[in-house]
Coordinates of C-alpha atoms and ligand atoms in Angstrom, one line a residue:
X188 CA 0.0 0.0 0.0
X189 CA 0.9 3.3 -0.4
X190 CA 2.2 5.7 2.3
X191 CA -0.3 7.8 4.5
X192 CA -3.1 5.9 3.0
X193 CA -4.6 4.0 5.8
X194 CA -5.4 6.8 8.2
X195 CA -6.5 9.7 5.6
X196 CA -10.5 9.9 6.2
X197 CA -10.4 13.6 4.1
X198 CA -13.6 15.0 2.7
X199 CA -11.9 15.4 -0.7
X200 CA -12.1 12.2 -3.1
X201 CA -9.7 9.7 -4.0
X202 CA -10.3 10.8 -7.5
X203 CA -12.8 13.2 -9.1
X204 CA -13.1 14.0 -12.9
X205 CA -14.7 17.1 -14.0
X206 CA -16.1 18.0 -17.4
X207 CA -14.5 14.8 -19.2
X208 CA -15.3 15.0 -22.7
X209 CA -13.7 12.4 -25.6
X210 CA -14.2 12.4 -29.0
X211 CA -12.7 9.9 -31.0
X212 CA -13.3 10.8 -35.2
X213 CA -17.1 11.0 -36.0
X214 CA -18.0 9.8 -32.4
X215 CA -18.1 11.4 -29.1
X216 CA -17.8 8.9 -26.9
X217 CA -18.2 10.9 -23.7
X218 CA -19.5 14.4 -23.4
X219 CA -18.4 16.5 -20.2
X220 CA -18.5 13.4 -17.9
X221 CA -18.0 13.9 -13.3
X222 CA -17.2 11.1 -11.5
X223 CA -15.0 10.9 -8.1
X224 CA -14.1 7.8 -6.3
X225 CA -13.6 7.7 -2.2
X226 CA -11.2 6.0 -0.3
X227 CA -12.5 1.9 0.5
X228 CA -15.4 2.0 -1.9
X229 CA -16.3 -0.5 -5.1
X230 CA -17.9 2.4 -7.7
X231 CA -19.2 0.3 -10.6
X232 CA -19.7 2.1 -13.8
X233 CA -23.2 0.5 -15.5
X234 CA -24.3 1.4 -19.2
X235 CA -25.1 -0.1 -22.6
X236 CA -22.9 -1.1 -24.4
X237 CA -20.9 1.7 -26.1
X238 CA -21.9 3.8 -23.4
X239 CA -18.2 5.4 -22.7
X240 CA -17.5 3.1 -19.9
X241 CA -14.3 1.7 -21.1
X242 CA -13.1 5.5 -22.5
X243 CA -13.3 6.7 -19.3
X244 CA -11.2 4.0 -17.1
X245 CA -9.3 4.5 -20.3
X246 CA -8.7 8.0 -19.0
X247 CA -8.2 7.3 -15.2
X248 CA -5.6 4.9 -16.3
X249 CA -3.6 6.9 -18.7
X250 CA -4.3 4.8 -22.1
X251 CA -5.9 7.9 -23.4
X252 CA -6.1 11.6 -23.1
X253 CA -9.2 13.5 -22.6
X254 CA -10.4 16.2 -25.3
X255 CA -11.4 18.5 -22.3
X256 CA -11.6 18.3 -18.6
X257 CA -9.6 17.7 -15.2
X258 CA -8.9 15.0 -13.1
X259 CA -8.1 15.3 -10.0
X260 CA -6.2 13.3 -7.6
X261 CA -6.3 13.7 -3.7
X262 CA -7.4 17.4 -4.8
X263 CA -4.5 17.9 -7.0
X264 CA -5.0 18.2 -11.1
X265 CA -3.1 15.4 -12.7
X266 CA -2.3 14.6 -16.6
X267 CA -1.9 11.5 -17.3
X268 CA 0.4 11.7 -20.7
X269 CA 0.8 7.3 -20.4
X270 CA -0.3 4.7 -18.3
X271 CA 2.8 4.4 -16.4
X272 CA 2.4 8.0 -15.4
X273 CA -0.8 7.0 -13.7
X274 CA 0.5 3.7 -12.1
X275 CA 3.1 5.7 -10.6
X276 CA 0.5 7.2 -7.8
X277 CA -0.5 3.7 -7.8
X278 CA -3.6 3.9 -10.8
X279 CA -3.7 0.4 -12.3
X280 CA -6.2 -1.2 -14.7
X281 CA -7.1 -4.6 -15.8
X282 CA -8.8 -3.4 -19.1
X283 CA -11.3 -5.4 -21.3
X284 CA -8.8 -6.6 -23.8
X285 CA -6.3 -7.8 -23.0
X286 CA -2.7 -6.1 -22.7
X287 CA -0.1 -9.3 -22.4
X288 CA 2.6 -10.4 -24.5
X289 CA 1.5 -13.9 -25.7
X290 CA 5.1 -15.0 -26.6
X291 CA 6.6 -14.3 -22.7
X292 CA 6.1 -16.4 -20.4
X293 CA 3.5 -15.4 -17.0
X294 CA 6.3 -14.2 -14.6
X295 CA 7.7 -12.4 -17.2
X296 CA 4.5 -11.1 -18.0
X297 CA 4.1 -9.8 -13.7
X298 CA 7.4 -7.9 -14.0
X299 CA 7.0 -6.1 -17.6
X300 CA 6.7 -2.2 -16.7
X301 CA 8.6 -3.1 -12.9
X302 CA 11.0 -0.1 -13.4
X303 CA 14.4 -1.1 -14.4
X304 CA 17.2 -2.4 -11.8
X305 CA 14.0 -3.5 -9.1
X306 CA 14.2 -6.7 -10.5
X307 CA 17.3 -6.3 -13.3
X308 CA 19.3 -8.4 -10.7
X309 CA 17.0 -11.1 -10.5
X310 CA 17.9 -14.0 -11.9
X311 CA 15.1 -16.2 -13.6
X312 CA 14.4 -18.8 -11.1
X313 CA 14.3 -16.3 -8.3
X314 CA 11.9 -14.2 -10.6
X315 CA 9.5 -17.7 -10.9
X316 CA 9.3 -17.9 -7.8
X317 CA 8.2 -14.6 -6.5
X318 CA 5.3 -14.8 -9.4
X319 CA 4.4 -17.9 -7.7
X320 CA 4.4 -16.2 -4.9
X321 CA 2.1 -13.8 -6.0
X322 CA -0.3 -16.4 -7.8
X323 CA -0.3 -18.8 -4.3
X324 CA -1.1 -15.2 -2.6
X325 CA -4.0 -14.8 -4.5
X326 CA -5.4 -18.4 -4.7
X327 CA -4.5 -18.7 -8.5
X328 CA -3.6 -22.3 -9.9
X329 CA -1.3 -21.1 -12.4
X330 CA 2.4 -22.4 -13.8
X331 CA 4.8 -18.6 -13.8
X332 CA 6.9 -20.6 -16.6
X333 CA 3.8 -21.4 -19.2
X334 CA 4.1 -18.6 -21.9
X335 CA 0.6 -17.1 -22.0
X336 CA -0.3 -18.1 -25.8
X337 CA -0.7 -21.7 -24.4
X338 CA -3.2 -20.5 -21.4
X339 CA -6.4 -20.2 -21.8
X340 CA -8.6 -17.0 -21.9
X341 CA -10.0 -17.4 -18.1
X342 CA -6.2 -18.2 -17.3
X343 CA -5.0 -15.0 -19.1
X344 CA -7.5 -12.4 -17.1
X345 CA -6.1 -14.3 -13.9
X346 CA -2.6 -13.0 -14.9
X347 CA -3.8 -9.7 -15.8
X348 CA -5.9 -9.7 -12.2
X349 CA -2.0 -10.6 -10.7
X350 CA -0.4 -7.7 -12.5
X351 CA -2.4 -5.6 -10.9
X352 CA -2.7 -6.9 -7.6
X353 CA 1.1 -7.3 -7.3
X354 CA 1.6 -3.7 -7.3
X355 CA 0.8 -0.5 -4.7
X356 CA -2.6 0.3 -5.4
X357 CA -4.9 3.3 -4.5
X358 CA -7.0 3.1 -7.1
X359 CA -7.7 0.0 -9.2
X360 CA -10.2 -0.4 -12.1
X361 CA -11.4 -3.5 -13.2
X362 CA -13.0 -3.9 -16.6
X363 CA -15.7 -6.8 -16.5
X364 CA -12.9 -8.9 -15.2
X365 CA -15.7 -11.8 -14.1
X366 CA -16.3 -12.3 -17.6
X367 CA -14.6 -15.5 -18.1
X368 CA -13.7 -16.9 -14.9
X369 CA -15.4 -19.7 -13.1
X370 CA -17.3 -19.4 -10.0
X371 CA -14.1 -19.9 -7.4
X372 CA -12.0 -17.7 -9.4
X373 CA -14.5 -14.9 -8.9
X374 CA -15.0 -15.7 -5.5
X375 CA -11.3 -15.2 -4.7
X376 CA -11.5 -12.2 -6.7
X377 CA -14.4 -10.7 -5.0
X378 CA -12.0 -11.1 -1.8
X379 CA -9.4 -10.0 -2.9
X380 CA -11.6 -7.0 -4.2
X381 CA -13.5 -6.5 -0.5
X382 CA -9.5 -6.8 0.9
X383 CA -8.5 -3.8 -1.3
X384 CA -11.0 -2.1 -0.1
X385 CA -10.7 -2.2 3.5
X386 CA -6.5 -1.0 2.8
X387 CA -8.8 1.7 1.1
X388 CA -7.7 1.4 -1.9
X389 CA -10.9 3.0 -4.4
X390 CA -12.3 0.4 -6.8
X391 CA -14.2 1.0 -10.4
X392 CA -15.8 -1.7 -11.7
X393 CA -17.1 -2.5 -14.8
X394 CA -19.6 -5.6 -15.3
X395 CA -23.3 -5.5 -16.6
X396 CA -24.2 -8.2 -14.5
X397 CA -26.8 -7.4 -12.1
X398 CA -25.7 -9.5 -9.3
X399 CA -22.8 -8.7 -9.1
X400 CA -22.9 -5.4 -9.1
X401 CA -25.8 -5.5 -6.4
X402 CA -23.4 -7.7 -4.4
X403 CA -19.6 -5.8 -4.3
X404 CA -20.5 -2.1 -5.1
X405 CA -21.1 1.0 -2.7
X406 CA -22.1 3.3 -5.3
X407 CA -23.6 2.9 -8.9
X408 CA -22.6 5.4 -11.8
X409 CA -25.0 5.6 -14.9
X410 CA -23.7 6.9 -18.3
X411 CA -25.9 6.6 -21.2
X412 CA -24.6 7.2 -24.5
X413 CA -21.2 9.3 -23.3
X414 CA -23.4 11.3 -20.7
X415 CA -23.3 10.9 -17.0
X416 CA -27.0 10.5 -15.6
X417 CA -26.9 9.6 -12.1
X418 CA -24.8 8.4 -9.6
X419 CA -26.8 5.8 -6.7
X420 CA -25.9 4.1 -3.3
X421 CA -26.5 0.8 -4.5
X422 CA -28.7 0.0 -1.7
X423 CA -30.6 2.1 -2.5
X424 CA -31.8 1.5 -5.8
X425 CA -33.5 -1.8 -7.5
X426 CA -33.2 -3.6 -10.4
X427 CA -35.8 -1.8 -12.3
X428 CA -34.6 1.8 -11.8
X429 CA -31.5 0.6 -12.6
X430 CA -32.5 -0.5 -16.2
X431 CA -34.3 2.5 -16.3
X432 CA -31.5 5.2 -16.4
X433 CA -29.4 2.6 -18.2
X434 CA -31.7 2.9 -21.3
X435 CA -34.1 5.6 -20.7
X436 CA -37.3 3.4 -21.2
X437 CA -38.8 0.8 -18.9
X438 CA -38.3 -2.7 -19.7
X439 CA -41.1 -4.9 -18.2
X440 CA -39.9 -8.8 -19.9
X441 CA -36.2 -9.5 -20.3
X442 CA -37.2 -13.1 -21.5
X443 CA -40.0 -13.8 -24.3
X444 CA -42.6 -16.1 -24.5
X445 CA -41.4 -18.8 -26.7
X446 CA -43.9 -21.2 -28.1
X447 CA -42.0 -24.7 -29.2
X448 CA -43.0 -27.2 -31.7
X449 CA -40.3 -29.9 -31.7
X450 CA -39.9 -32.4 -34.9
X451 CA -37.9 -33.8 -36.2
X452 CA -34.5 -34.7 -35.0
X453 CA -32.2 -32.7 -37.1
X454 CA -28.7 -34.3 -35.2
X455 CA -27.8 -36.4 -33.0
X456 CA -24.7 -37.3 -31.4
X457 CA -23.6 -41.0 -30.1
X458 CA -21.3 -41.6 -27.9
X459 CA -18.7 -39.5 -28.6
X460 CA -15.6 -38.7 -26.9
X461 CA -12.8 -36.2 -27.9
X462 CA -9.4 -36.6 -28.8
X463 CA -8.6 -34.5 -25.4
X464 CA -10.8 -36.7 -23.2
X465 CA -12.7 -33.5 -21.6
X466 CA -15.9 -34.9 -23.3
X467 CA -16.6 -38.7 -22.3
X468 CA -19.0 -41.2 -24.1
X469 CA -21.6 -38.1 -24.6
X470 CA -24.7 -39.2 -26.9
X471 CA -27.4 -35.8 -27.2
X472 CA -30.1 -35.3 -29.7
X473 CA -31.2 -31.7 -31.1
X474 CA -34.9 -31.3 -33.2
X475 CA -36.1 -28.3 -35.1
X476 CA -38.2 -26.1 -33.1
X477 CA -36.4 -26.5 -30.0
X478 CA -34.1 -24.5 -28.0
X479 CA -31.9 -26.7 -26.1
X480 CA -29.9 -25.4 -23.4
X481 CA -25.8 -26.9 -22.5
X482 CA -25.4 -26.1 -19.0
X483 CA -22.6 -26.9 -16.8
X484 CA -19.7 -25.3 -15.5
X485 CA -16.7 -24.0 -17.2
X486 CA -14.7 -26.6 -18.1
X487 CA -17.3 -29.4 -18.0
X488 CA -17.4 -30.2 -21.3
X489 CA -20.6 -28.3 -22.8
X490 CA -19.2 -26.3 -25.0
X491 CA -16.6 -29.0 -26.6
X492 CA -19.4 -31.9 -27.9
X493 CA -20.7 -28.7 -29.7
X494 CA -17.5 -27.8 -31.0
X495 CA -16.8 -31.0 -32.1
X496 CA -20.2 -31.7 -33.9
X497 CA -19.0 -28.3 -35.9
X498 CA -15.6 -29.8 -36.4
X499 CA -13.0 -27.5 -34.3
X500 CA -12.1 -30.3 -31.3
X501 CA -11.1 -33.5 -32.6
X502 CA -13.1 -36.9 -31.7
X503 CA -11.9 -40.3 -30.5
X504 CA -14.6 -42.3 -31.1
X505 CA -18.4 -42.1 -31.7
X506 CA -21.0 -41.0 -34.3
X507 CA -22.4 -37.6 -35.5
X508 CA -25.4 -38.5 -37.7
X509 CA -27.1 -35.1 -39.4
X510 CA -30.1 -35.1 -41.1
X511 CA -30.1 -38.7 -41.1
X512 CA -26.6 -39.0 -42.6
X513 CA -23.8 -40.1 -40.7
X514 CA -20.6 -38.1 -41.1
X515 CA -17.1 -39.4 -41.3
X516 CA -15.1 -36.3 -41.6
X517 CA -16.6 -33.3 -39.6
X518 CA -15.2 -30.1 -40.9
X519 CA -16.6 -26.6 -40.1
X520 CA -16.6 -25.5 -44.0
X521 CA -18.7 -28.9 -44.6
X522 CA -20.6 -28.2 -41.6
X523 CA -22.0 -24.8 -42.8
X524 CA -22.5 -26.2 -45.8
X525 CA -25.3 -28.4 -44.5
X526 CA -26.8 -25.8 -43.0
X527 CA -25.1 -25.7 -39.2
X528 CA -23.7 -22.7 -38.1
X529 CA -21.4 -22.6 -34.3
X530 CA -21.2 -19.0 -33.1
X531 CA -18.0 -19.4 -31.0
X532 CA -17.9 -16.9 -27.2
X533 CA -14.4 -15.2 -28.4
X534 CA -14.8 -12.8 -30.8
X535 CA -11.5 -11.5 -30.9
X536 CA -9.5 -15.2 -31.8
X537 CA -12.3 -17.2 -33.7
X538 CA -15.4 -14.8 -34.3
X539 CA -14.0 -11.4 -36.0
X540 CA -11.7 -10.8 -37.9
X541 CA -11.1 -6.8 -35.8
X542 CA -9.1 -5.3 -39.0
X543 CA -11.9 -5.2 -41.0
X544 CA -14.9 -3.6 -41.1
X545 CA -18.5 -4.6 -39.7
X546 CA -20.0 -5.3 -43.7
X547 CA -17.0 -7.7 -44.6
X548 CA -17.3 -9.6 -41.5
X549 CA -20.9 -10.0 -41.3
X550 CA -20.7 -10.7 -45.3
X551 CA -18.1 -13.4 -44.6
X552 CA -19.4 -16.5 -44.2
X553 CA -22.2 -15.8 -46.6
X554 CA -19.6 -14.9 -49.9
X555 CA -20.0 -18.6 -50.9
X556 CA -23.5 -17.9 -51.2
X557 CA -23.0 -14.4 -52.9
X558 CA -20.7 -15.8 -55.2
X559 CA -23.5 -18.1 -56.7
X560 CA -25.7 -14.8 -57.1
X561 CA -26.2 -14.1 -61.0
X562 CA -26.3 -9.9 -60.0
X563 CA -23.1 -8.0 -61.6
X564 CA -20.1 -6.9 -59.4
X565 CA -22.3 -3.6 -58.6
X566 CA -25.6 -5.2 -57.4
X567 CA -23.8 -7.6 -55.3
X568 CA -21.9 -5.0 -53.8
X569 CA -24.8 -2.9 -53.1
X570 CA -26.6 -6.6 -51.4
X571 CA -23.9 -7.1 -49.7
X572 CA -24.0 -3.1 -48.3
X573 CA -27.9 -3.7 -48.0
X574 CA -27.7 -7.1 -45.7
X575 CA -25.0 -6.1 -43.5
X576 CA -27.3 -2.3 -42.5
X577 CA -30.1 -4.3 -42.0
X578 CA -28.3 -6.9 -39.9
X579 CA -26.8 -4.0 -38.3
X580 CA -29.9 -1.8 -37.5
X581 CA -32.1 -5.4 -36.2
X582 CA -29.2 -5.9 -33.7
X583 CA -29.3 -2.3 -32.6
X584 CA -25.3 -1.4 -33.8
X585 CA -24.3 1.5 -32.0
X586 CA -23.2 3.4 -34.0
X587 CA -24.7 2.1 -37.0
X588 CA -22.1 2.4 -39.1
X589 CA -21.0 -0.5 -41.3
X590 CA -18.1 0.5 -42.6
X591 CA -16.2 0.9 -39.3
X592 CA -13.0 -1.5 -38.6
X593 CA -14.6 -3.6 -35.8
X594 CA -11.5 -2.7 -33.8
X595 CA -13.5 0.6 -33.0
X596 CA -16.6 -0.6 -31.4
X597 CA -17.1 -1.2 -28.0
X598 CA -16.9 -4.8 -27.4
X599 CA -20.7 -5.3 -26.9
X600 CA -21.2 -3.9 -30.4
X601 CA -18.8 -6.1 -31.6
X602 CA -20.3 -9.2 -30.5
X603 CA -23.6 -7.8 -32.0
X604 CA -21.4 -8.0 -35.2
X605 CA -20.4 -11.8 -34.8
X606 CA -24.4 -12.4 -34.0
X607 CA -25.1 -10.4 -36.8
X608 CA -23.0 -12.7 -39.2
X609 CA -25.2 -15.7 -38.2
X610 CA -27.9 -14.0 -40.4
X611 CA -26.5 -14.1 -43.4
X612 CA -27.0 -18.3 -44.2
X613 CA -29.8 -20.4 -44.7
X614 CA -29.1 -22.2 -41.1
X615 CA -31.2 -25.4 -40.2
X616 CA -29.5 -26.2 -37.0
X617 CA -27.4 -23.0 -34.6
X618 CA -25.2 -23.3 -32.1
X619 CA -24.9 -20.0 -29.5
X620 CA -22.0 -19.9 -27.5
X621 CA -22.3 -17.7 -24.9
X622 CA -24.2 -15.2 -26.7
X623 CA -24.9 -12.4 -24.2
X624 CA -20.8 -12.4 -22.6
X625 CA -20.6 -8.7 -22.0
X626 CA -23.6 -7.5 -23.6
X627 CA -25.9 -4.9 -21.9
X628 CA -29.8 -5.6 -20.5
X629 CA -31.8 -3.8 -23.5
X630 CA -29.0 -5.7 -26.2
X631 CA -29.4 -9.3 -24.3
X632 CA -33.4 -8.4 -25.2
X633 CA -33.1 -8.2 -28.8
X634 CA -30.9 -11.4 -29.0
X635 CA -33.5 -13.9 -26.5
X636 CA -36.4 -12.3 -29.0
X637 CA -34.6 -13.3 -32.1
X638 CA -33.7 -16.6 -30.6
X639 CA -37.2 -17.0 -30.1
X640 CA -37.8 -16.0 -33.6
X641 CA -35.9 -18.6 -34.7
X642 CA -37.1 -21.4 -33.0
X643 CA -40.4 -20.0 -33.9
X644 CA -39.4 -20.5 -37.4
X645 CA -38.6 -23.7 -37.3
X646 CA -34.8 -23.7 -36.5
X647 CA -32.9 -26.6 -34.0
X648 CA -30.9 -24.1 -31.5
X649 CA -28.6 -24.8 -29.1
X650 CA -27.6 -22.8 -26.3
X651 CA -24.5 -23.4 -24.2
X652 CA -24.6 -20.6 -20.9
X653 CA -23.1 -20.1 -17.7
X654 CA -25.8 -18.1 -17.2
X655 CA -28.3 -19.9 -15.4
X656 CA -31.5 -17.5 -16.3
X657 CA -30.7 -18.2 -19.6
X658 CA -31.0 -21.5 -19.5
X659 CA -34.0 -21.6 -17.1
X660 CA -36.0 -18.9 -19.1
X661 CA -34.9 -19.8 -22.8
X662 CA -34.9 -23.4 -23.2
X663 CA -37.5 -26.4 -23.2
X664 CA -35.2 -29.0 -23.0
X665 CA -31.9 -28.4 -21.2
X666 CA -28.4 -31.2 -20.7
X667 CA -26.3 -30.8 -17.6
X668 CA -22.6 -31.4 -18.0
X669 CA -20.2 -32.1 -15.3
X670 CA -16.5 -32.2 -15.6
X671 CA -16.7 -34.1 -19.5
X672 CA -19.8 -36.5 -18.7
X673 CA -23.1 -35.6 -19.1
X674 CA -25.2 -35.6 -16.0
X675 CA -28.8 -34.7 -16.5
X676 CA -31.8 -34.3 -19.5
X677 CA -33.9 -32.3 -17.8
X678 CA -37.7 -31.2 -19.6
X679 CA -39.6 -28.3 -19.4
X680 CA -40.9 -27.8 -15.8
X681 CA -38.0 -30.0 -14.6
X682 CA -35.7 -27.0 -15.9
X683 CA -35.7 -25.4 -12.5
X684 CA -32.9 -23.7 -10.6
X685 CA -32.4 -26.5 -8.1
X686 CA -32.3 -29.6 -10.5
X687 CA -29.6 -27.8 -12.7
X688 CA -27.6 -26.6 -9.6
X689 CA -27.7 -30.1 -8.4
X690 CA -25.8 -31.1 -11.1
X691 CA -23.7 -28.5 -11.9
X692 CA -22.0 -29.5 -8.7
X693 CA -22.5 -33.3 -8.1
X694 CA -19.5 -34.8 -6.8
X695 CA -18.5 -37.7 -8.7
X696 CA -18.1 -38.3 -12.4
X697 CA -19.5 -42.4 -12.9
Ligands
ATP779 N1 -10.3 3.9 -30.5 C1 -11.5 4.3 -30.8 N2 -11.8 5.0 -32.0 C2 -13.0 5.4 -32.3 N3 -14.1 5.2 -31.6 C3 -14.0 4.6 -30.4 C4 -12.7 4.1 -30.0 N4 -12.8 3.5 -28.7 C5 -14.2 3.6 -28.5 N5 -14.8 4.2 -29.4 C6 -16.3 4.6 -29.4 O1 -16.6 5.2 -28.3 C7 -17.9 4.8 -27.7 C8 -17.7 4.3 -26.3 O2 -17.0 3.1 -26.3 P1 -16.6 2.3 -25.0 O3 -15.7 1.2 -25.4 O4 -16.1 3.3 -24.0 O5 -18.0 1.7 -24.5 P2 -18.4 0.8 -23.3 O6 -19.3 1.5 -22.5 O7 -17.1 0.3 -22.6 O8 -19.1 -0.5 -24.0 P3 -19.1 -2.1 -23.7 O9 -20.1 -2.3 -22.6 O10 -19.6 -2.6 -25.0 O11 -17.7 -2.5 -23.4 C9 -18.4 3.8 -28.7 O12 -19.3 4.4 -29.6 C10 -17.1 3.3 -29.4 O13 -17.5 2.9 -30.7
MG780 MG1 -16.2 -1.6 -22.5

């Protein structure tokens, strides 16, 4: 901790920003923006997505420079020309994307930035073990030697949670860091969180999860499209109001009314278990009119028999039979082809390709199919320009404009992109992966009512979610994973909150 900070109880805030404004070309992305943080509290930013929450963290932290404004530390104005200015008085971030050097190893990654000749004499085993150290300090089963391109994404934000927490903190800003960890990894981050806090160290948080943010936060901060609205005592405020000032308009049903019509049994899987052995003898079946839900923890195998029905995780043994065919050799450019489109959870590595605009990427995966058009060059350009707007505008884009790099858009918006790439195909059978990760109330709306369209259509859908309302309000038919094995086929009013828990967490695999 730093000096002098346990026994300062001041009136003036930790930090306060006055008049922030940004403006990034053709967007302002926050418009004279206050916000101050106190000593010992969690202040959780909440908005849609594209809101300005990550600009303005951005700012605290020093990874970019307002257009107009102050910020104030301890009462005295500061500029923050870079972020190491601003971890100097002990400012650090663990930002949405990412910010480690895949190629380095993790302890190598937990010193980068240590200023020079701290650690210079350190020789390498000495430097393992002081990350290990760090990681054993925080309850994080982690190897400091792996290099990070062979960890996985959940692993990666663990690292980027140690970076920060191995430094002197006074104010730290986390940027919907629960977003891929499992439930005991945010439990030991939500301590170490509530620890920070009482060394009063001040805390922003970003995360559009309700519970959450009901659970850890002091105060709640609203911004709505690069304005500030309100800022609340989070106990005194429910879920409703909250929603309100979010979007500006009452939402009164997150979930539709789906009606289902199951027939027939467009694939079904026998037996199968992967080359990796983290799926085990797993048979499932999936019908047209049906949304079936994958639940299970992370890591118990839901989202791999899907990912190997599509072709991207390798099978031992077993049978895939679609449409009454069986398949030998399961690729995902033969998959799509017959009409069965997997919507992976990580846009950045497998969904998007973030150079490119919105237009190319949602037009993608349909150029086979444009290709085959008999319209000129022109005309095909102009579909193309056509399909991708309307995509855009029916998933609410914000802003709606196609021609951006995807790089640019908040990441909400950009996994409204990948969703909005799904479109494009004639698609019997879809597989959602985590559809909603990081995407705000009124979005997550649009996506369950166009699931439900879907299915209403006549589609087979799948939906693998952590989130358990999903699962419980979505689906008519829902299978239970636990730790590669399936557990449960639960049906309609057996789909409760109980019988899925029970398995999520049953003790033995047979
Ligand atoms: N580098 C950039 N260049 C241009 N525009 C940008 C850039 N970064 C952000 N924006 C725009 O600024 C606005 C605010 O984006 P920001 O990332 O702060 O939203 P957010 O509230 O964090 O959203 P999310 O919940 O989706 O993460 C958006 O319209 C976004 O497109
Ligand atoms: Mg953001």
């Amino acid at each position: 901790m730093q000096e002098g900070l346990n026994n300062t109880a001041s009136e003036t805030p930790l930090l306060k920003l006055e008049n922030i404004s940004k403006r990034f070309p053709g967007v302002s992305a926050l418009y004279r923006v206050d916000f101050d943080l106190r000593e010992g509290e969690v202040h959780v930013l909440f908005g849609e997505n594209g809101a300005g929450k990550s600009t303005l963290i951005n700012i605290v932290a020093g990874a970019l420079r307002p257009t107009a404004g102050r910020i104030l530390y301890r009462g005295k104005e500061m500029y923050f020309p870079n972020v190491h200015s601003a971890r100097k008085i002990g400012v650090h971030a663990v930002f949405q994307e990412f910010s480690l050097i895949p190629q380095l190893t993790v302890t190598q990654n937990l010193f980068l930035g240590v200023e020079k000749g701290r650690y210079g004499f350190l020789e390498k085993k000495k430097m393992h073990q002081q990350a290990q150290e760090i990681l054993d300090r925080l309850g994080f089963e982690l190897d400091p030697r792996k290099k990070i391109i062979y960890l996985t994404r959940a692993e990666q934000q663990m690292v980027e949670i140690a970076k920060v927490f191995g430094a002197d903190l006074s104010v730290l800003i986390l940027d919907e860091p629960t977003a891929s960890l499992t439930e005991k990894e945010t439990e030991r981050l939500f301590a170490l969180i509530a620890q920070a806090r009482n060394n009063n160290v001040g805390i922003i948080y970003i995360t559009h999860r309700m519970g959450e943010l009901k659970r850890i936060s002091d105060r709640i901060t609203i911004l709505r499209d690069g304005h500030y609205i309100a800022t609340v005592k989070t106990d005194n405020v429910t879920d409703n109001e909250l929603v309100e000032l979010m979007t500006g308009r009452v939402i009164d049903q997150i979930f539709p009314t789906i009606e289902y019509n199951p027939t027939e049994t467009i694939l079904s899987v026998h037996d199968i278990t992967t080359a990796d052995n983290s799926v085990n003898n797993v048979s499932v079946e999936f019908k047209k009119g049906e949304i079936v839900g994958m639940a299970g923890l992370v890591g118990s195998g839901k989202s791999k028999v899907m990912r190997a029905c599509f072709g991207i995780e390798d099978i031992k043994s077993g049978k895939i039979i679609f449409e009454g065919n069986e398949l030998t050799h399961v690729t995902p450019a033969k998959m799509l082809d017959m009409g069965m489109f997997y919507i992976p959870p990580d846009r950045r590595n497998e969904g998007l390709v973030m150079m490119r605009n919105v237009r190319e990427n949602i037009t993608l995966a349909a150029l086979p199919l444009l290709k085959l058009s008999l319209y000129s060059m022109f005309l095909k350009r102009k579909n193309e320009r056509e399909l991708a707007l309307d995509l855009s505008q029916r998933l609410n884009l914000q802003p709606l404009k196609t021609e951006r790099s995807v790089d640019l858009f908040s990441g909400g918006n950009q996994q409204k992109a990948l969703l909005a790439k799904v479109l494009t195909r004639n698609t019997k059978l879809f597989i959602f992966d985590e559809p909603t990760v990081g995407v705000d109330v009124g979005t997550r709306v649009a996506i369950y009512e166009f699931l439900a369209e879907l299915c209403q259509q006549g589609a087979a859908i799948v939906l693998i979610s952590s989130d358990l309302p999903e699962i419980l309000n979505l689906t008519n038919r829902a299978y239970v994973f636990y730790r590669g094995y399936l557990r449960a086929e639960l049906r309609d009013e057996e789909i409760t909150e109980q019988n899925v828990l029970f398995h999520f967490f049953e003790q033995e695999a047979a």
